[in-house]
Amino acid sequence: MLELKSVGAGYSAFQALFDISLDVRHGEAVAVIGPNGAGKTTLMRVISGLIRPQKGAIAFEGRDLALTPAHRIVELGIAHVPENRRLFARMTVEDNLRMGAFMPAARARFRQRLDFVFDLFPRLRERRDQIAGTMSGGEQQMCAIGRALMSEPKLLLLDEPSAGLAPVIVQQVFDLVRRIRSGGLTVLIVEQNVQQVLKVVDRAYLLEAGGIRTAGTSAELLESKSIREAYLGV
Amino acid sequence: MQIFDIYLLEALINGILLGGVLALLALGLNLIFGVIDVVWICYAELIMIGMYAIYFLFTVYHLPFPLAALIAVAAVGALGALLHYLVIEPLLNAAPINQLLATGGVLFFLQSAATVAFGIDFRNAGIRLPVLNVAEMYISYARLLAFGAALVAMVVVYLFLTRTYIGTAIRAIAQDRQIMPLMGVDSRRVYFVTSAVGGALAGLAATLLVLQYDVHPFVGLSFGPITFMICVLGGLGNMIGGFVAAFIFAEIISLGGLYSDLEWGYVLAFAFFIVMMFVRPQGLLARRS
Ligand SMILES: Nc1ncnc2c1ncn2[C@@H]1O[C@H](COP(=O)(O)OP(=O)(O)O)[C@@H](O)[C@H]1O
Ligand SMILES: [Mg+2]
């Protein structure tokens, strides 16, 4: 479904990703783990088009993403929940969700998508007229995920959805990822919370210093000595 | 004492009427700034062009006023879009001072072009609207009309910004421009639409001002500085702040002019602005840090 081949990318003079090759198959949930500054967020941005690759190829369902204008990538079925949520904090929940349905195909199905998101997050239905920035961190994260789901994506990119949330809420976020998956959506998730995320995904890549260090199934990574020492603290 | 109260009330009412028009002026500028992060220093010169458009269409070519107004609004809207395309877009990533200088250059260009094309004569569109005499107060019908039209325009802009997708995107882009591609929004298109709307508002302002003022190449100087002060006082880019500040300024001008002539009202308004810049440099309703 998604395939990166030898991708290099970065910010003007600074290269953050080197020779990344990665693939996500239809219906899978895949995690990207790694320390701070490894390039995980950059990887998500290069997939959704916020930054363009300097080298290599990115294909989604056979289409070359490097040739697709950034604002058209969401139309192909890729929705990106950015790091730190990035809600439109001074707009209402409903306006935020409306922005998620900006593209013409999603506009036409706005009502249905709104019902879908509200069924997934009943909290958001209660708060639809509230200013997004005044909600709790967990509610804001739901709103950010809801906004991404408004476009009816095939692939959902989640960048550290559990960051900064209380433990109970973190649990809810991972439950949610499980539910979204079972609905047939393909998920690529970046997480610091390695122990938890490996329980909900099929496979994972370990990113370090802009390169892929290791890849494997969740079970393999949970048993790997180096991962256990570095990321699971055991 | 009785007669004084009537003057006071009349000045208050005229202040409110002036406030509506000033609020319309501020809205256009705030919209552009809030969305594109660029100050159109030449905003009042777009209004000047619009006033000439109406002068020629209505007074010289005798088109019906509503049609002349419609054409002027559309033409200045197109001018706003053109300004964005030719001047702003190439400078979007330039330093703010360069953008300011560029739109300042457009200001002088439009003034000189108008001087060359139309001369420095004061031209009057020759529309004589009656002055209403209500309870011994004199209220200009032109001002009443301008006030009403400005309010209607502001409601229309409000509905556009809150009820349409592109309007919602215009508000969203002012909050976080980097993630707009994730929403499927082409920021360049939103900037273009915003510039056209900002221009059209200048065209509408021209339609209302031509009822009360003569047209000449430097007429923009009568509206430009006061509009900037209103926007800064309300918090640049803050449309509600601009609305409130417009009425505060208008009342200062109108009530300040009560004791001698109107020029004193302006002096007071400018002095108030300078004091406020010390007290609340971030604007009345601060938004940007
Ligand atoms: N906008 C940016 N401009 C310049 N450098 C950046 C930017 N964002 C991130 N970086 C740099 O790129 C590297 C990777 O960052 P990032 O992808 O955010 O890592 P992670 O998400 O794994 O913590 C870091 O060295 C970081 O300093
Ligand atoms: Mg990150």
Tab-separated table of C-alpha atoms in Angstrom, chain B:
chain	number	residue	atom	x	y	z
B	1	MET	CA	-28.408	73.419	28.373
B	2	GLN	CA	-31.169	71.890	26.320
B	3	ILE	CA	-29.490	72.851	23.035
B	4	PHE	CA	-26.147	71.437	24.243
B	5	ASP	CA	-27.701	68.038	24.898
B	6	ILE	CA	-29.044	67.926	21.385
B	7	TYR	CA	-25.579	68.655	19.974
B	8	LEU	CA	-24.091	65.972	22.179
B	9	LEU	CA	-26.655	63.424	21.047
B	10	GLU	CA	-26.152	64.411	17.421
B	11	ALA	CA	-22.383	63.978	17.773
B	12	LEU	CA	-22.882	60.608	19.451
B	13	ILE	CA	-25.105	59.424	16.633
B	14	ASN	CA	-22.736	60.722	13.980
B	15	GLY	CA	-19.905	58.948	15.785
B	16	ILE	CA	-21.782	55.672	15.574
B	17	LEU	CA	-22.452	56.237	11.877
B	18	LEU	CA	-18.775	57.021	11.246
B	19	GLY	CA	-17.796	53.985	13.312
B	20	GLY	CA	-19.655	51.644	10.980
B	21	VAL	CA	-17.687	52.838	7.967
B	22	LEU	CA	-14.370	52.801	9.831
B	23	ALA	CA	-15.149	49.263	11.004
B	24	LEU	CA	-15.650	48.216	7.390
B	25	LEU	CA	-12.296	49.753	6.443
B	26	ALA	CA	-10.560	47.980	9.328
B	27	LEU	CA	-12.204	44.660	8.482
B	28	GLY	CA	-10.615	44.476	5.036
B	29	LEU	CA	-7.157	45.265	6.331
B	30	ASN	CA	-7.480	42.876	9.281
B	31	LEU	CA	-8.685	40.085	7.050
B	32	ILE	CA	-5.605	40.403	4.843
B	33	PHE	CA	-3.244	40.690	7.772
B	34	GLY	CA	-4.801	37.859	9.765
B	35	VAL	CA	-4.648	35.439	6.863
B	36	ILE	CA	-1.595	36.396	4.822
B	37	ASP	CA	0.422	38.115	7.574
B	38	VAL	CA	1.079	41.043	5.283
B	39	VAL	CA	-0.010	44.637	5.829
B	40	TRP	CA	-1.392	46.275	2.728
B	41	ILE	CA	-0.066	49.792	3.339
B	42	CYS	CA	-1.742	50.754	0.075
B	43	TYR	CA	-5.227	49.695	1.219
B	44	ALA	CA	-6.646	53.231	1.214
B	45	GLU	CA	-5.238	53.778	-2.289
B	46	LEU	CA	-7.324	50.840	-3.511
B	47	ILE	CA	-10.283	52.754	-2.104
B	48	MET	CA	-9.147	55.834	-4.017
B	49	ILE	CA	-9.102	53.833	-7.262
B	50	GLY	CA	-12.595	52.553	-6.454
B	51	MET	CA	-13.838	56.110	-5.908
B	52	TYR	CA	-12.480	57.147	-9.297
B	53	ALA	CA	-14.164	54.119	-10.836
B	54	ILE	CA	-17.528	55.218	-9.497
B	55	TYR	CA	-16.908	58.839	-10.412
B	56	PHE	CA	-16.302	57.890	-14.037
B	57	LEU	CA	-18.946	55.176	-14.320
B	58	PHE	CA	-21.700	57.126	-12.591
B	59	THR	CA	-20.942	60.816	-13.055
B	60	VAL	CA	-19.217	60.785	-16.443
B	61	TYR	CA	-20.758	57.750	-18.167
B	62	HIS	CA	-24.133	57.961	-16.391
B	63	LEU	CA	-24.471	54.303	-15.428
B	64	PRO	CA	-27.067	53.718	-12.716
B	65	PHE	CA	-25.424	54.032	-9.300
B	66	PRO	CA	-26.042	50.419	-8.161
B	67	LEU	CA	-24.467	49.107	-11.363
B	68	ALA	CA	-21.516	51.495	-11.043
B	69	ALA	CA	-21.082	50.359	-7.437
B	70	LEU	CA	-21.195	46.692	-8.418
B	71	ILE	CA	-18.570	47.196	-11.116
B	72	ALA	CA	-16.358	49.151	-8.714
B	73	VAL	CA	-16.575	46.414	-6.076
B	74	ALA	CA	-15.691	43.751	-8.645
B	75	ALA	CA	-12.901	45.821	-10.169
B	76	VAL	CA	-11.219	46.641	-6.863
B	77	GLY	CA	-11.648	42.990	-5.848
B	78	ALA	CA	-9.771	42.018	-9.009
B	79	LEU	CA	-7.181	44.670	-8.206
B	80	GLY	CA	-6.685	43.109	-4.752
B	81	ALA	CA	-6.171	39.687	-6.316
B	82	LEU	CA	-3.748	41.202	-8.828
B	83	LEU	CA	-1.840	42.972	-6.064
B	84	HIS	CA	-1.456	39.648	-4.308
B	85	TYR	CA	-0.388	37.822	-7.425
B	86	LEU	CA	2.127	40.406	-8.630
B	87	VAL	CA	3.555	41.829	-5.406
B	88	ILE	CA	2.739	39.761	-2.323
B	89	GLU	CA	3.078	36.184	-3.522
B	90	PRO	CA	6.664	36.627	-4.772
B	91	LEU	CA	7.524	38.154	-1.365
B	92	LEU	CA	5.675	35.696	0.891
B	93	ASN	CA	8.886	34.339	2.370
B	94	ALA	CA	10.701	37.667	2.381
B	95	ALA	CA	11.358	39.682	5.539
B	96	PRO	CA	8.256	41.598	6.744
B	97	ILE	CA	10.028	44.934	6.233
B	98	ASN	CA	10.469	44.134	2.533
B	99	GLN	CA	6.782	43.289	2.193
B	100	LEU	CA	5.937	46.561	3.901
B	101	LEU	CA	8.220	48.504	1.600
B	102	ALA	CA	6.768	46.780	-1.453
B	103	THR	CA	3.151	47.636	-0.574
B	104	GLY	CA	4.376	51.122	0.353
B	105	GLY	CA	5.801	51.313	-3.154
B	106	VAL	CA	2.405	50.327	-4.540
B	107	LEU	CA	0.877	53.185	-2.510
B	108	PHE	CA	3.103	55.777	-4.200
B	109	PHE	CA	2.668	54.089	-7.550
B	110	LEU	CA	-1.135	54.294	-7.325
B	111	GLN	CA	-1.033	57.918	-6.120
B	112	SER	CA	1.283	58.963	-8.939
B	113	ALA	CA	-0.599	56.947	-11.526
B	114	ALA	CA	-3.850	58.583	-10.462
B	115	THR	CA	-2.221	62.021	-10.590
B	116	VAL	CA	-0.955	61.388	-14.101
B	117	ALA	CA	-4.214	59.897	-15.301
B	118	PHE	CA	-6.760	62.135	-13.576
B	119	GLY	CA	-4.847	65.258	-12.463
B	120	ILE	CA	-4.961	66.679	-8.979
B	121	ASP	CA	-8.445	68.168	-9.258
B	122	PHE	CA	-10.969	67.376	-6.572
B	123	ARG	CA	-13.851	65.666	-8.288
B	124	ASN	CA	-17.282	65.315	-6.830
B	125	ALA	CA	-19.574	62.516	-7.874
B	126	GLY	CA	-22.413	65.023	-7.603
B	127	ILE	CA	-24.704	62.887	-5.516
B	128	ARG	CA	-26.713	65.121	-3.241
B	129	LEU	CA	-28.506	63.095	-0.639
B	130	PRO	CA	-30.849	64.862	1.753
B	131	VAL	CA	-30.039	65.684	5.335
B	132	LEU	CA	-32.615	64.309	7.696
B	133	ASN	CA	-33.954	66.463	10.442
B	134	VAL	CA	-34.936	64.185	13.293
B	135	ALA	CA	-35.994	65.750	16.570
B	136	GLU	CA	-34.027	68.907	15.791
B	137	MET	CA	-30.878	66.938	14.976
B	138	TYR	CA	-29.251	66.913	11.568
B	139	ILE	CA	-28.341	63.435	10.385
B	140	SER	CA	-26.854	63.017	6.933
B	141	TYR	CA	-28.696	60.463	4.837
B	142	ALA	CA	-25.422	59.551	3.111
B	143	ARG	CA	-23.901	58.636	6.476
B	144	LEU	CA	-26.941	56.639	7.449
B	145	LEU	CA	-26.790	54.769	4.172
B	146	ALA	CA	-23.042	54.154	4.533
B	147	PHE	CA	-23.547	52.887	8.066
B	148	GLY	CA	-26.318	50.516	7.031
B	149	ALA	CA	-24.403	49.172	4.049
B	150	ALA	CA	-21.244	48.710	6.118
B	151	LEU	CA	-23.164	46.707	8.728
B	152	VAL	CA	-24.782	44.529	6.072
B	153	ALA	CA	-21.377	43.945	4.456
B	154	MET	CA	-19.870	42.949	7.782
B	155	VAL	CA	-22.675	40.471	8.410
B	156	VAL	CA	-22.149	39.008	4.939
B	157	VAL	CA	-18.403	38.654	5.589
B	158	TYR	CA	-19.166	37.049	8.951
B	159	LEU	CA	-21.489	34.509	7.330
B	160	PHE	CA	-18.921	33.846	4.598
B	161	LEU	CA	-16.208	33.201	7.189
B	162	THR	CA	-18.340	30.966	9.390
B	163	ARG	CA	-20.673	29.140	6.997
B	164	THR	CA	-18.530	28.221	3.999
B	165	TYR	CA	-15.608	25.841	3.666
B	166	ILE	CA	-13.328	28.414	2.104
B	167	GLY	CA	-14.284	30.915	4.820
B	168	THR	CA	-13.513	28.354	7.538
B	169	ALA	CA	-10.177	27.710	5.822
B	170	ILE	CA	-9.486	31.464	5.856
B	171	ARG	CA	-9.940	31.489	9.640
B	172	ALA	CA	-7.960	28.277	10.057
B	173	ILE	CA	-5.006	29.406	7.998
B	174	ALA	CA	-4.633	32.437	10.254
B	175	GLN	CA	-4.071	30.004	13.142
B	176	ASP	CA	-1.786	27.389	11.637
B	177	ARG	CA	-0.620	27.805	8.063
B	178	GLN	CA	1.890	24.943	8.090
B	179	ILE	CA	-0.600	22.121	8.416
B	180	MET	CA	-3.033	23.372	5.767
B	181	PRO	CA	-1.849	20.820	3.173
B	182	LEU	CA	-2.932	18.060	5.605
B	183	MET	CA	-6.485	19.410	5.318
B	184	GLY	CA	-6.273	19.310	1.542
B	185	VAL	CA	-6.143	23.090	1.401
B	186	ASP	CA	-4.043	24.840	-1.212
B	187	SER	CA	-2.893	27.869	0.790
B	188	ARG	CA	-2.133	29.828	-2.359
B	189	ARG	CA	-5.748	29.620	-3.411
B	190	VAL	CA	-6.956	30.741	0.021
B	191	TYR	CA	-4.603	33.752	-0.109
B	192	PHE	CA	-5.884	34.617	-3.529
B	193	VAL	CA	-9.542	34.462	-2.462
B	194	THR	CA	-8.787	36.473	0.686
B	195	SER	CA	-7.055	39.159	-1.349
B	196	ALA	CA	-10.009	39.379	-3.705
B	197	VAL	CA	-12.426	39.671	-0.762
B	198	GLY	CA	-10.200	42.304	0.881
B	199	GLY	CA	-10.116	44.227	-2.386
B	200	ALA	CA	-13.886	43.956	-2.813
B	201	LEU	CA	-14.350	45.394	0.693
B	202	ALA	CA	-12.152	48.337	-0.331
B	203	GLY	CA	-14.366	48.725	-3.401
B	204	LEU	CA	-17.455	48.753	-1.225
B	205	ALA	CA	-15.867	51.315	1.093
B	206	ALA	CA	-15.185	53.444	-1.986
B	207	THR	CA	-18.851	53.232	-2.939
B	208	LEU	CA	-19.889	54.516	0.481
B	209	LEU	CA	-17.200	57.198	0.809
B	210	VAL	CA	-17.855	58.683	-2.604
B	211	LEU	CA	-21.253	59.730	-1.269
B	212	GLN	CA	-19.543	62.003	1.250
B	213	TYR	CA	-16.099	62.949	-0.061
B	214	ASP	CA	-14.509	64.388	-3.188
B	215	VAL	CA	-12.122	62.155	-5.113
B	216	HIS	CA	-8.507	63.164	-5.660
B	217	PRO	CA	-5.248	61.205	-5.910
B	218	PHE	CA	-4.386	61.742	-2.234
B	219	VAL	CA	-7.790	61.015	-0.743
B	220	GLY	CA	-6.352	57.762	0.628
B	221	LEU	CA	-4.408	59.799	3.165
B	222	SER	CA	-7.708	60.762	4.779
B	223	PHE	CA	-8.600	57.131	5.516
B	224	GLY	CA	-5.344	55.151	5.510
B	225	PRO	CA	-3.706	56.343	8.747
B	226	ILE	CA	-6.906	56.157	10.797
B	227	THR	CA	-7.582	52.634	9.480
B	228	PHE	CA	-4.115	51.458	10.492
B	229	MET	CA	-4.470	52.969	13.933
B	230	ILE	CA	-7.794	51.223	14.406
B	231	CYS	CA	-6.319	47.889	13.364
B	232	VAL	CA	-3.287	48.289	15.608
B	233	LEU	CA	-5.393	49.385	18.554
B	234	GLY	CA	-7.756	46.435	18.052
B	235	GLY	CA	-4.792	44.069	17.672
B	236	LEU	CA	-3.593	43.558	14.092
B	237	GLY	CA	-5.515	40.728	12.503
B	238	ASN	CA	-8.166	40.723	15.225
B	239	MET	CA	-11.449	41.456	13.473
B	240	ILE	CA	-13.530	41.887	16.618
B	241	GLY	CA	-10.881	44.124	18.174
B	242	GLY	CA	-10.901	46.215	15.006
B	243	PHE	CA	-14.681	46.526	15.165
B	244	VAL	CA	-14.601	47.775	18.757
B	245	ALA	CA	-11.663	50.120	18.111
B	246	ALA	CA	-13.412	51.621	15.075
B	247	PHE	CA	-16.330	52.780	17.219
B	248	ILE	CA	-14.029	54.103	19.968
B	249	PHE	CA	-12.085	56.172	17.432
B	250	ALA	CA	-15.222	57.367	15.695
B	251	GLU	CA	-16.727	58.595	18.972
B	252	ILE	CA	-13.497	60.365	19.945
B	253	ILE	CA	-13.418	62.097	16.573
B	254	SER	CA	-17.071	62.993	16.670
B	255	LEU	CA	-17.303	64.082	20.313
B	256	GLY	CA	-13.850	65.707	20.187
B	257	GLY	CA	-14.972	67.759	17.222
B	258	LEU	CA	-18.001	68.968	19.147
B	259	TYR	CA	-16.193	71.766	20.950
B	260	SER	CA	-14.420	73.288	17.983
B	261	ASP	CA	-14.075	71.782	14.537
B	262	LEU	CA	-13.752	68.216	13.361
B	263	GLU	CA	-9.974	68.460	12.892
B	264	TRP	CA	-9.655	68.630	16.663
B	265	GLY	CA	-11.458	65.339	16.873
B	266	TYR	CA	-8.718	63.795	14.742
B	267	VAL	CA	-6.014	65.377	16.878
B	268	LEU	CA	-7.600	63.853	19.972
B	269	ALA	CA	-7.937	60.461	18.272
B	270	PHE	CA	-4.261	60.422	17.285
B	271	ALA	CA	-3.240	61.495	20.792
B	272	PHE	CA	-5.412	58.733	22.251
B	273	PHE	CA	-3.699	56.260	19.951
B	274	ILE	CA	-0.227	57.318	21.105
B	275	VAL	CA	-1.205	57.031	24.756
B	276	MET	CA	-2.765	53.614	24.162
B	277	MET	CA	0.435	52.402	22.512
B	278	PHE	CA	2.166	52.982	25.846
B	279	VAL	CA	-0.605	51.466	27.912
B	280	ARG	CA	-1.536	48.491	25.738
B	281	PRO	CA	1.020	48.124	22.941
B	282	GLN	CA	-0.404	44.724	22.043
B	283	GLY	CA	-3.821	46.188	21.237
B	284	LEU	CA	-7.119	46.269	23.117
B	285	LEU	CA	-7.935	42.613	22.577
B	286	ALA	CA	-4.484	41.101	22.256
B	287	ARG	CA	-4.195	38.062	20.084
B	288	ARG	CA	-0.747	37.622	18.642
B	289	SER	CA	2.242	37.335	20.888
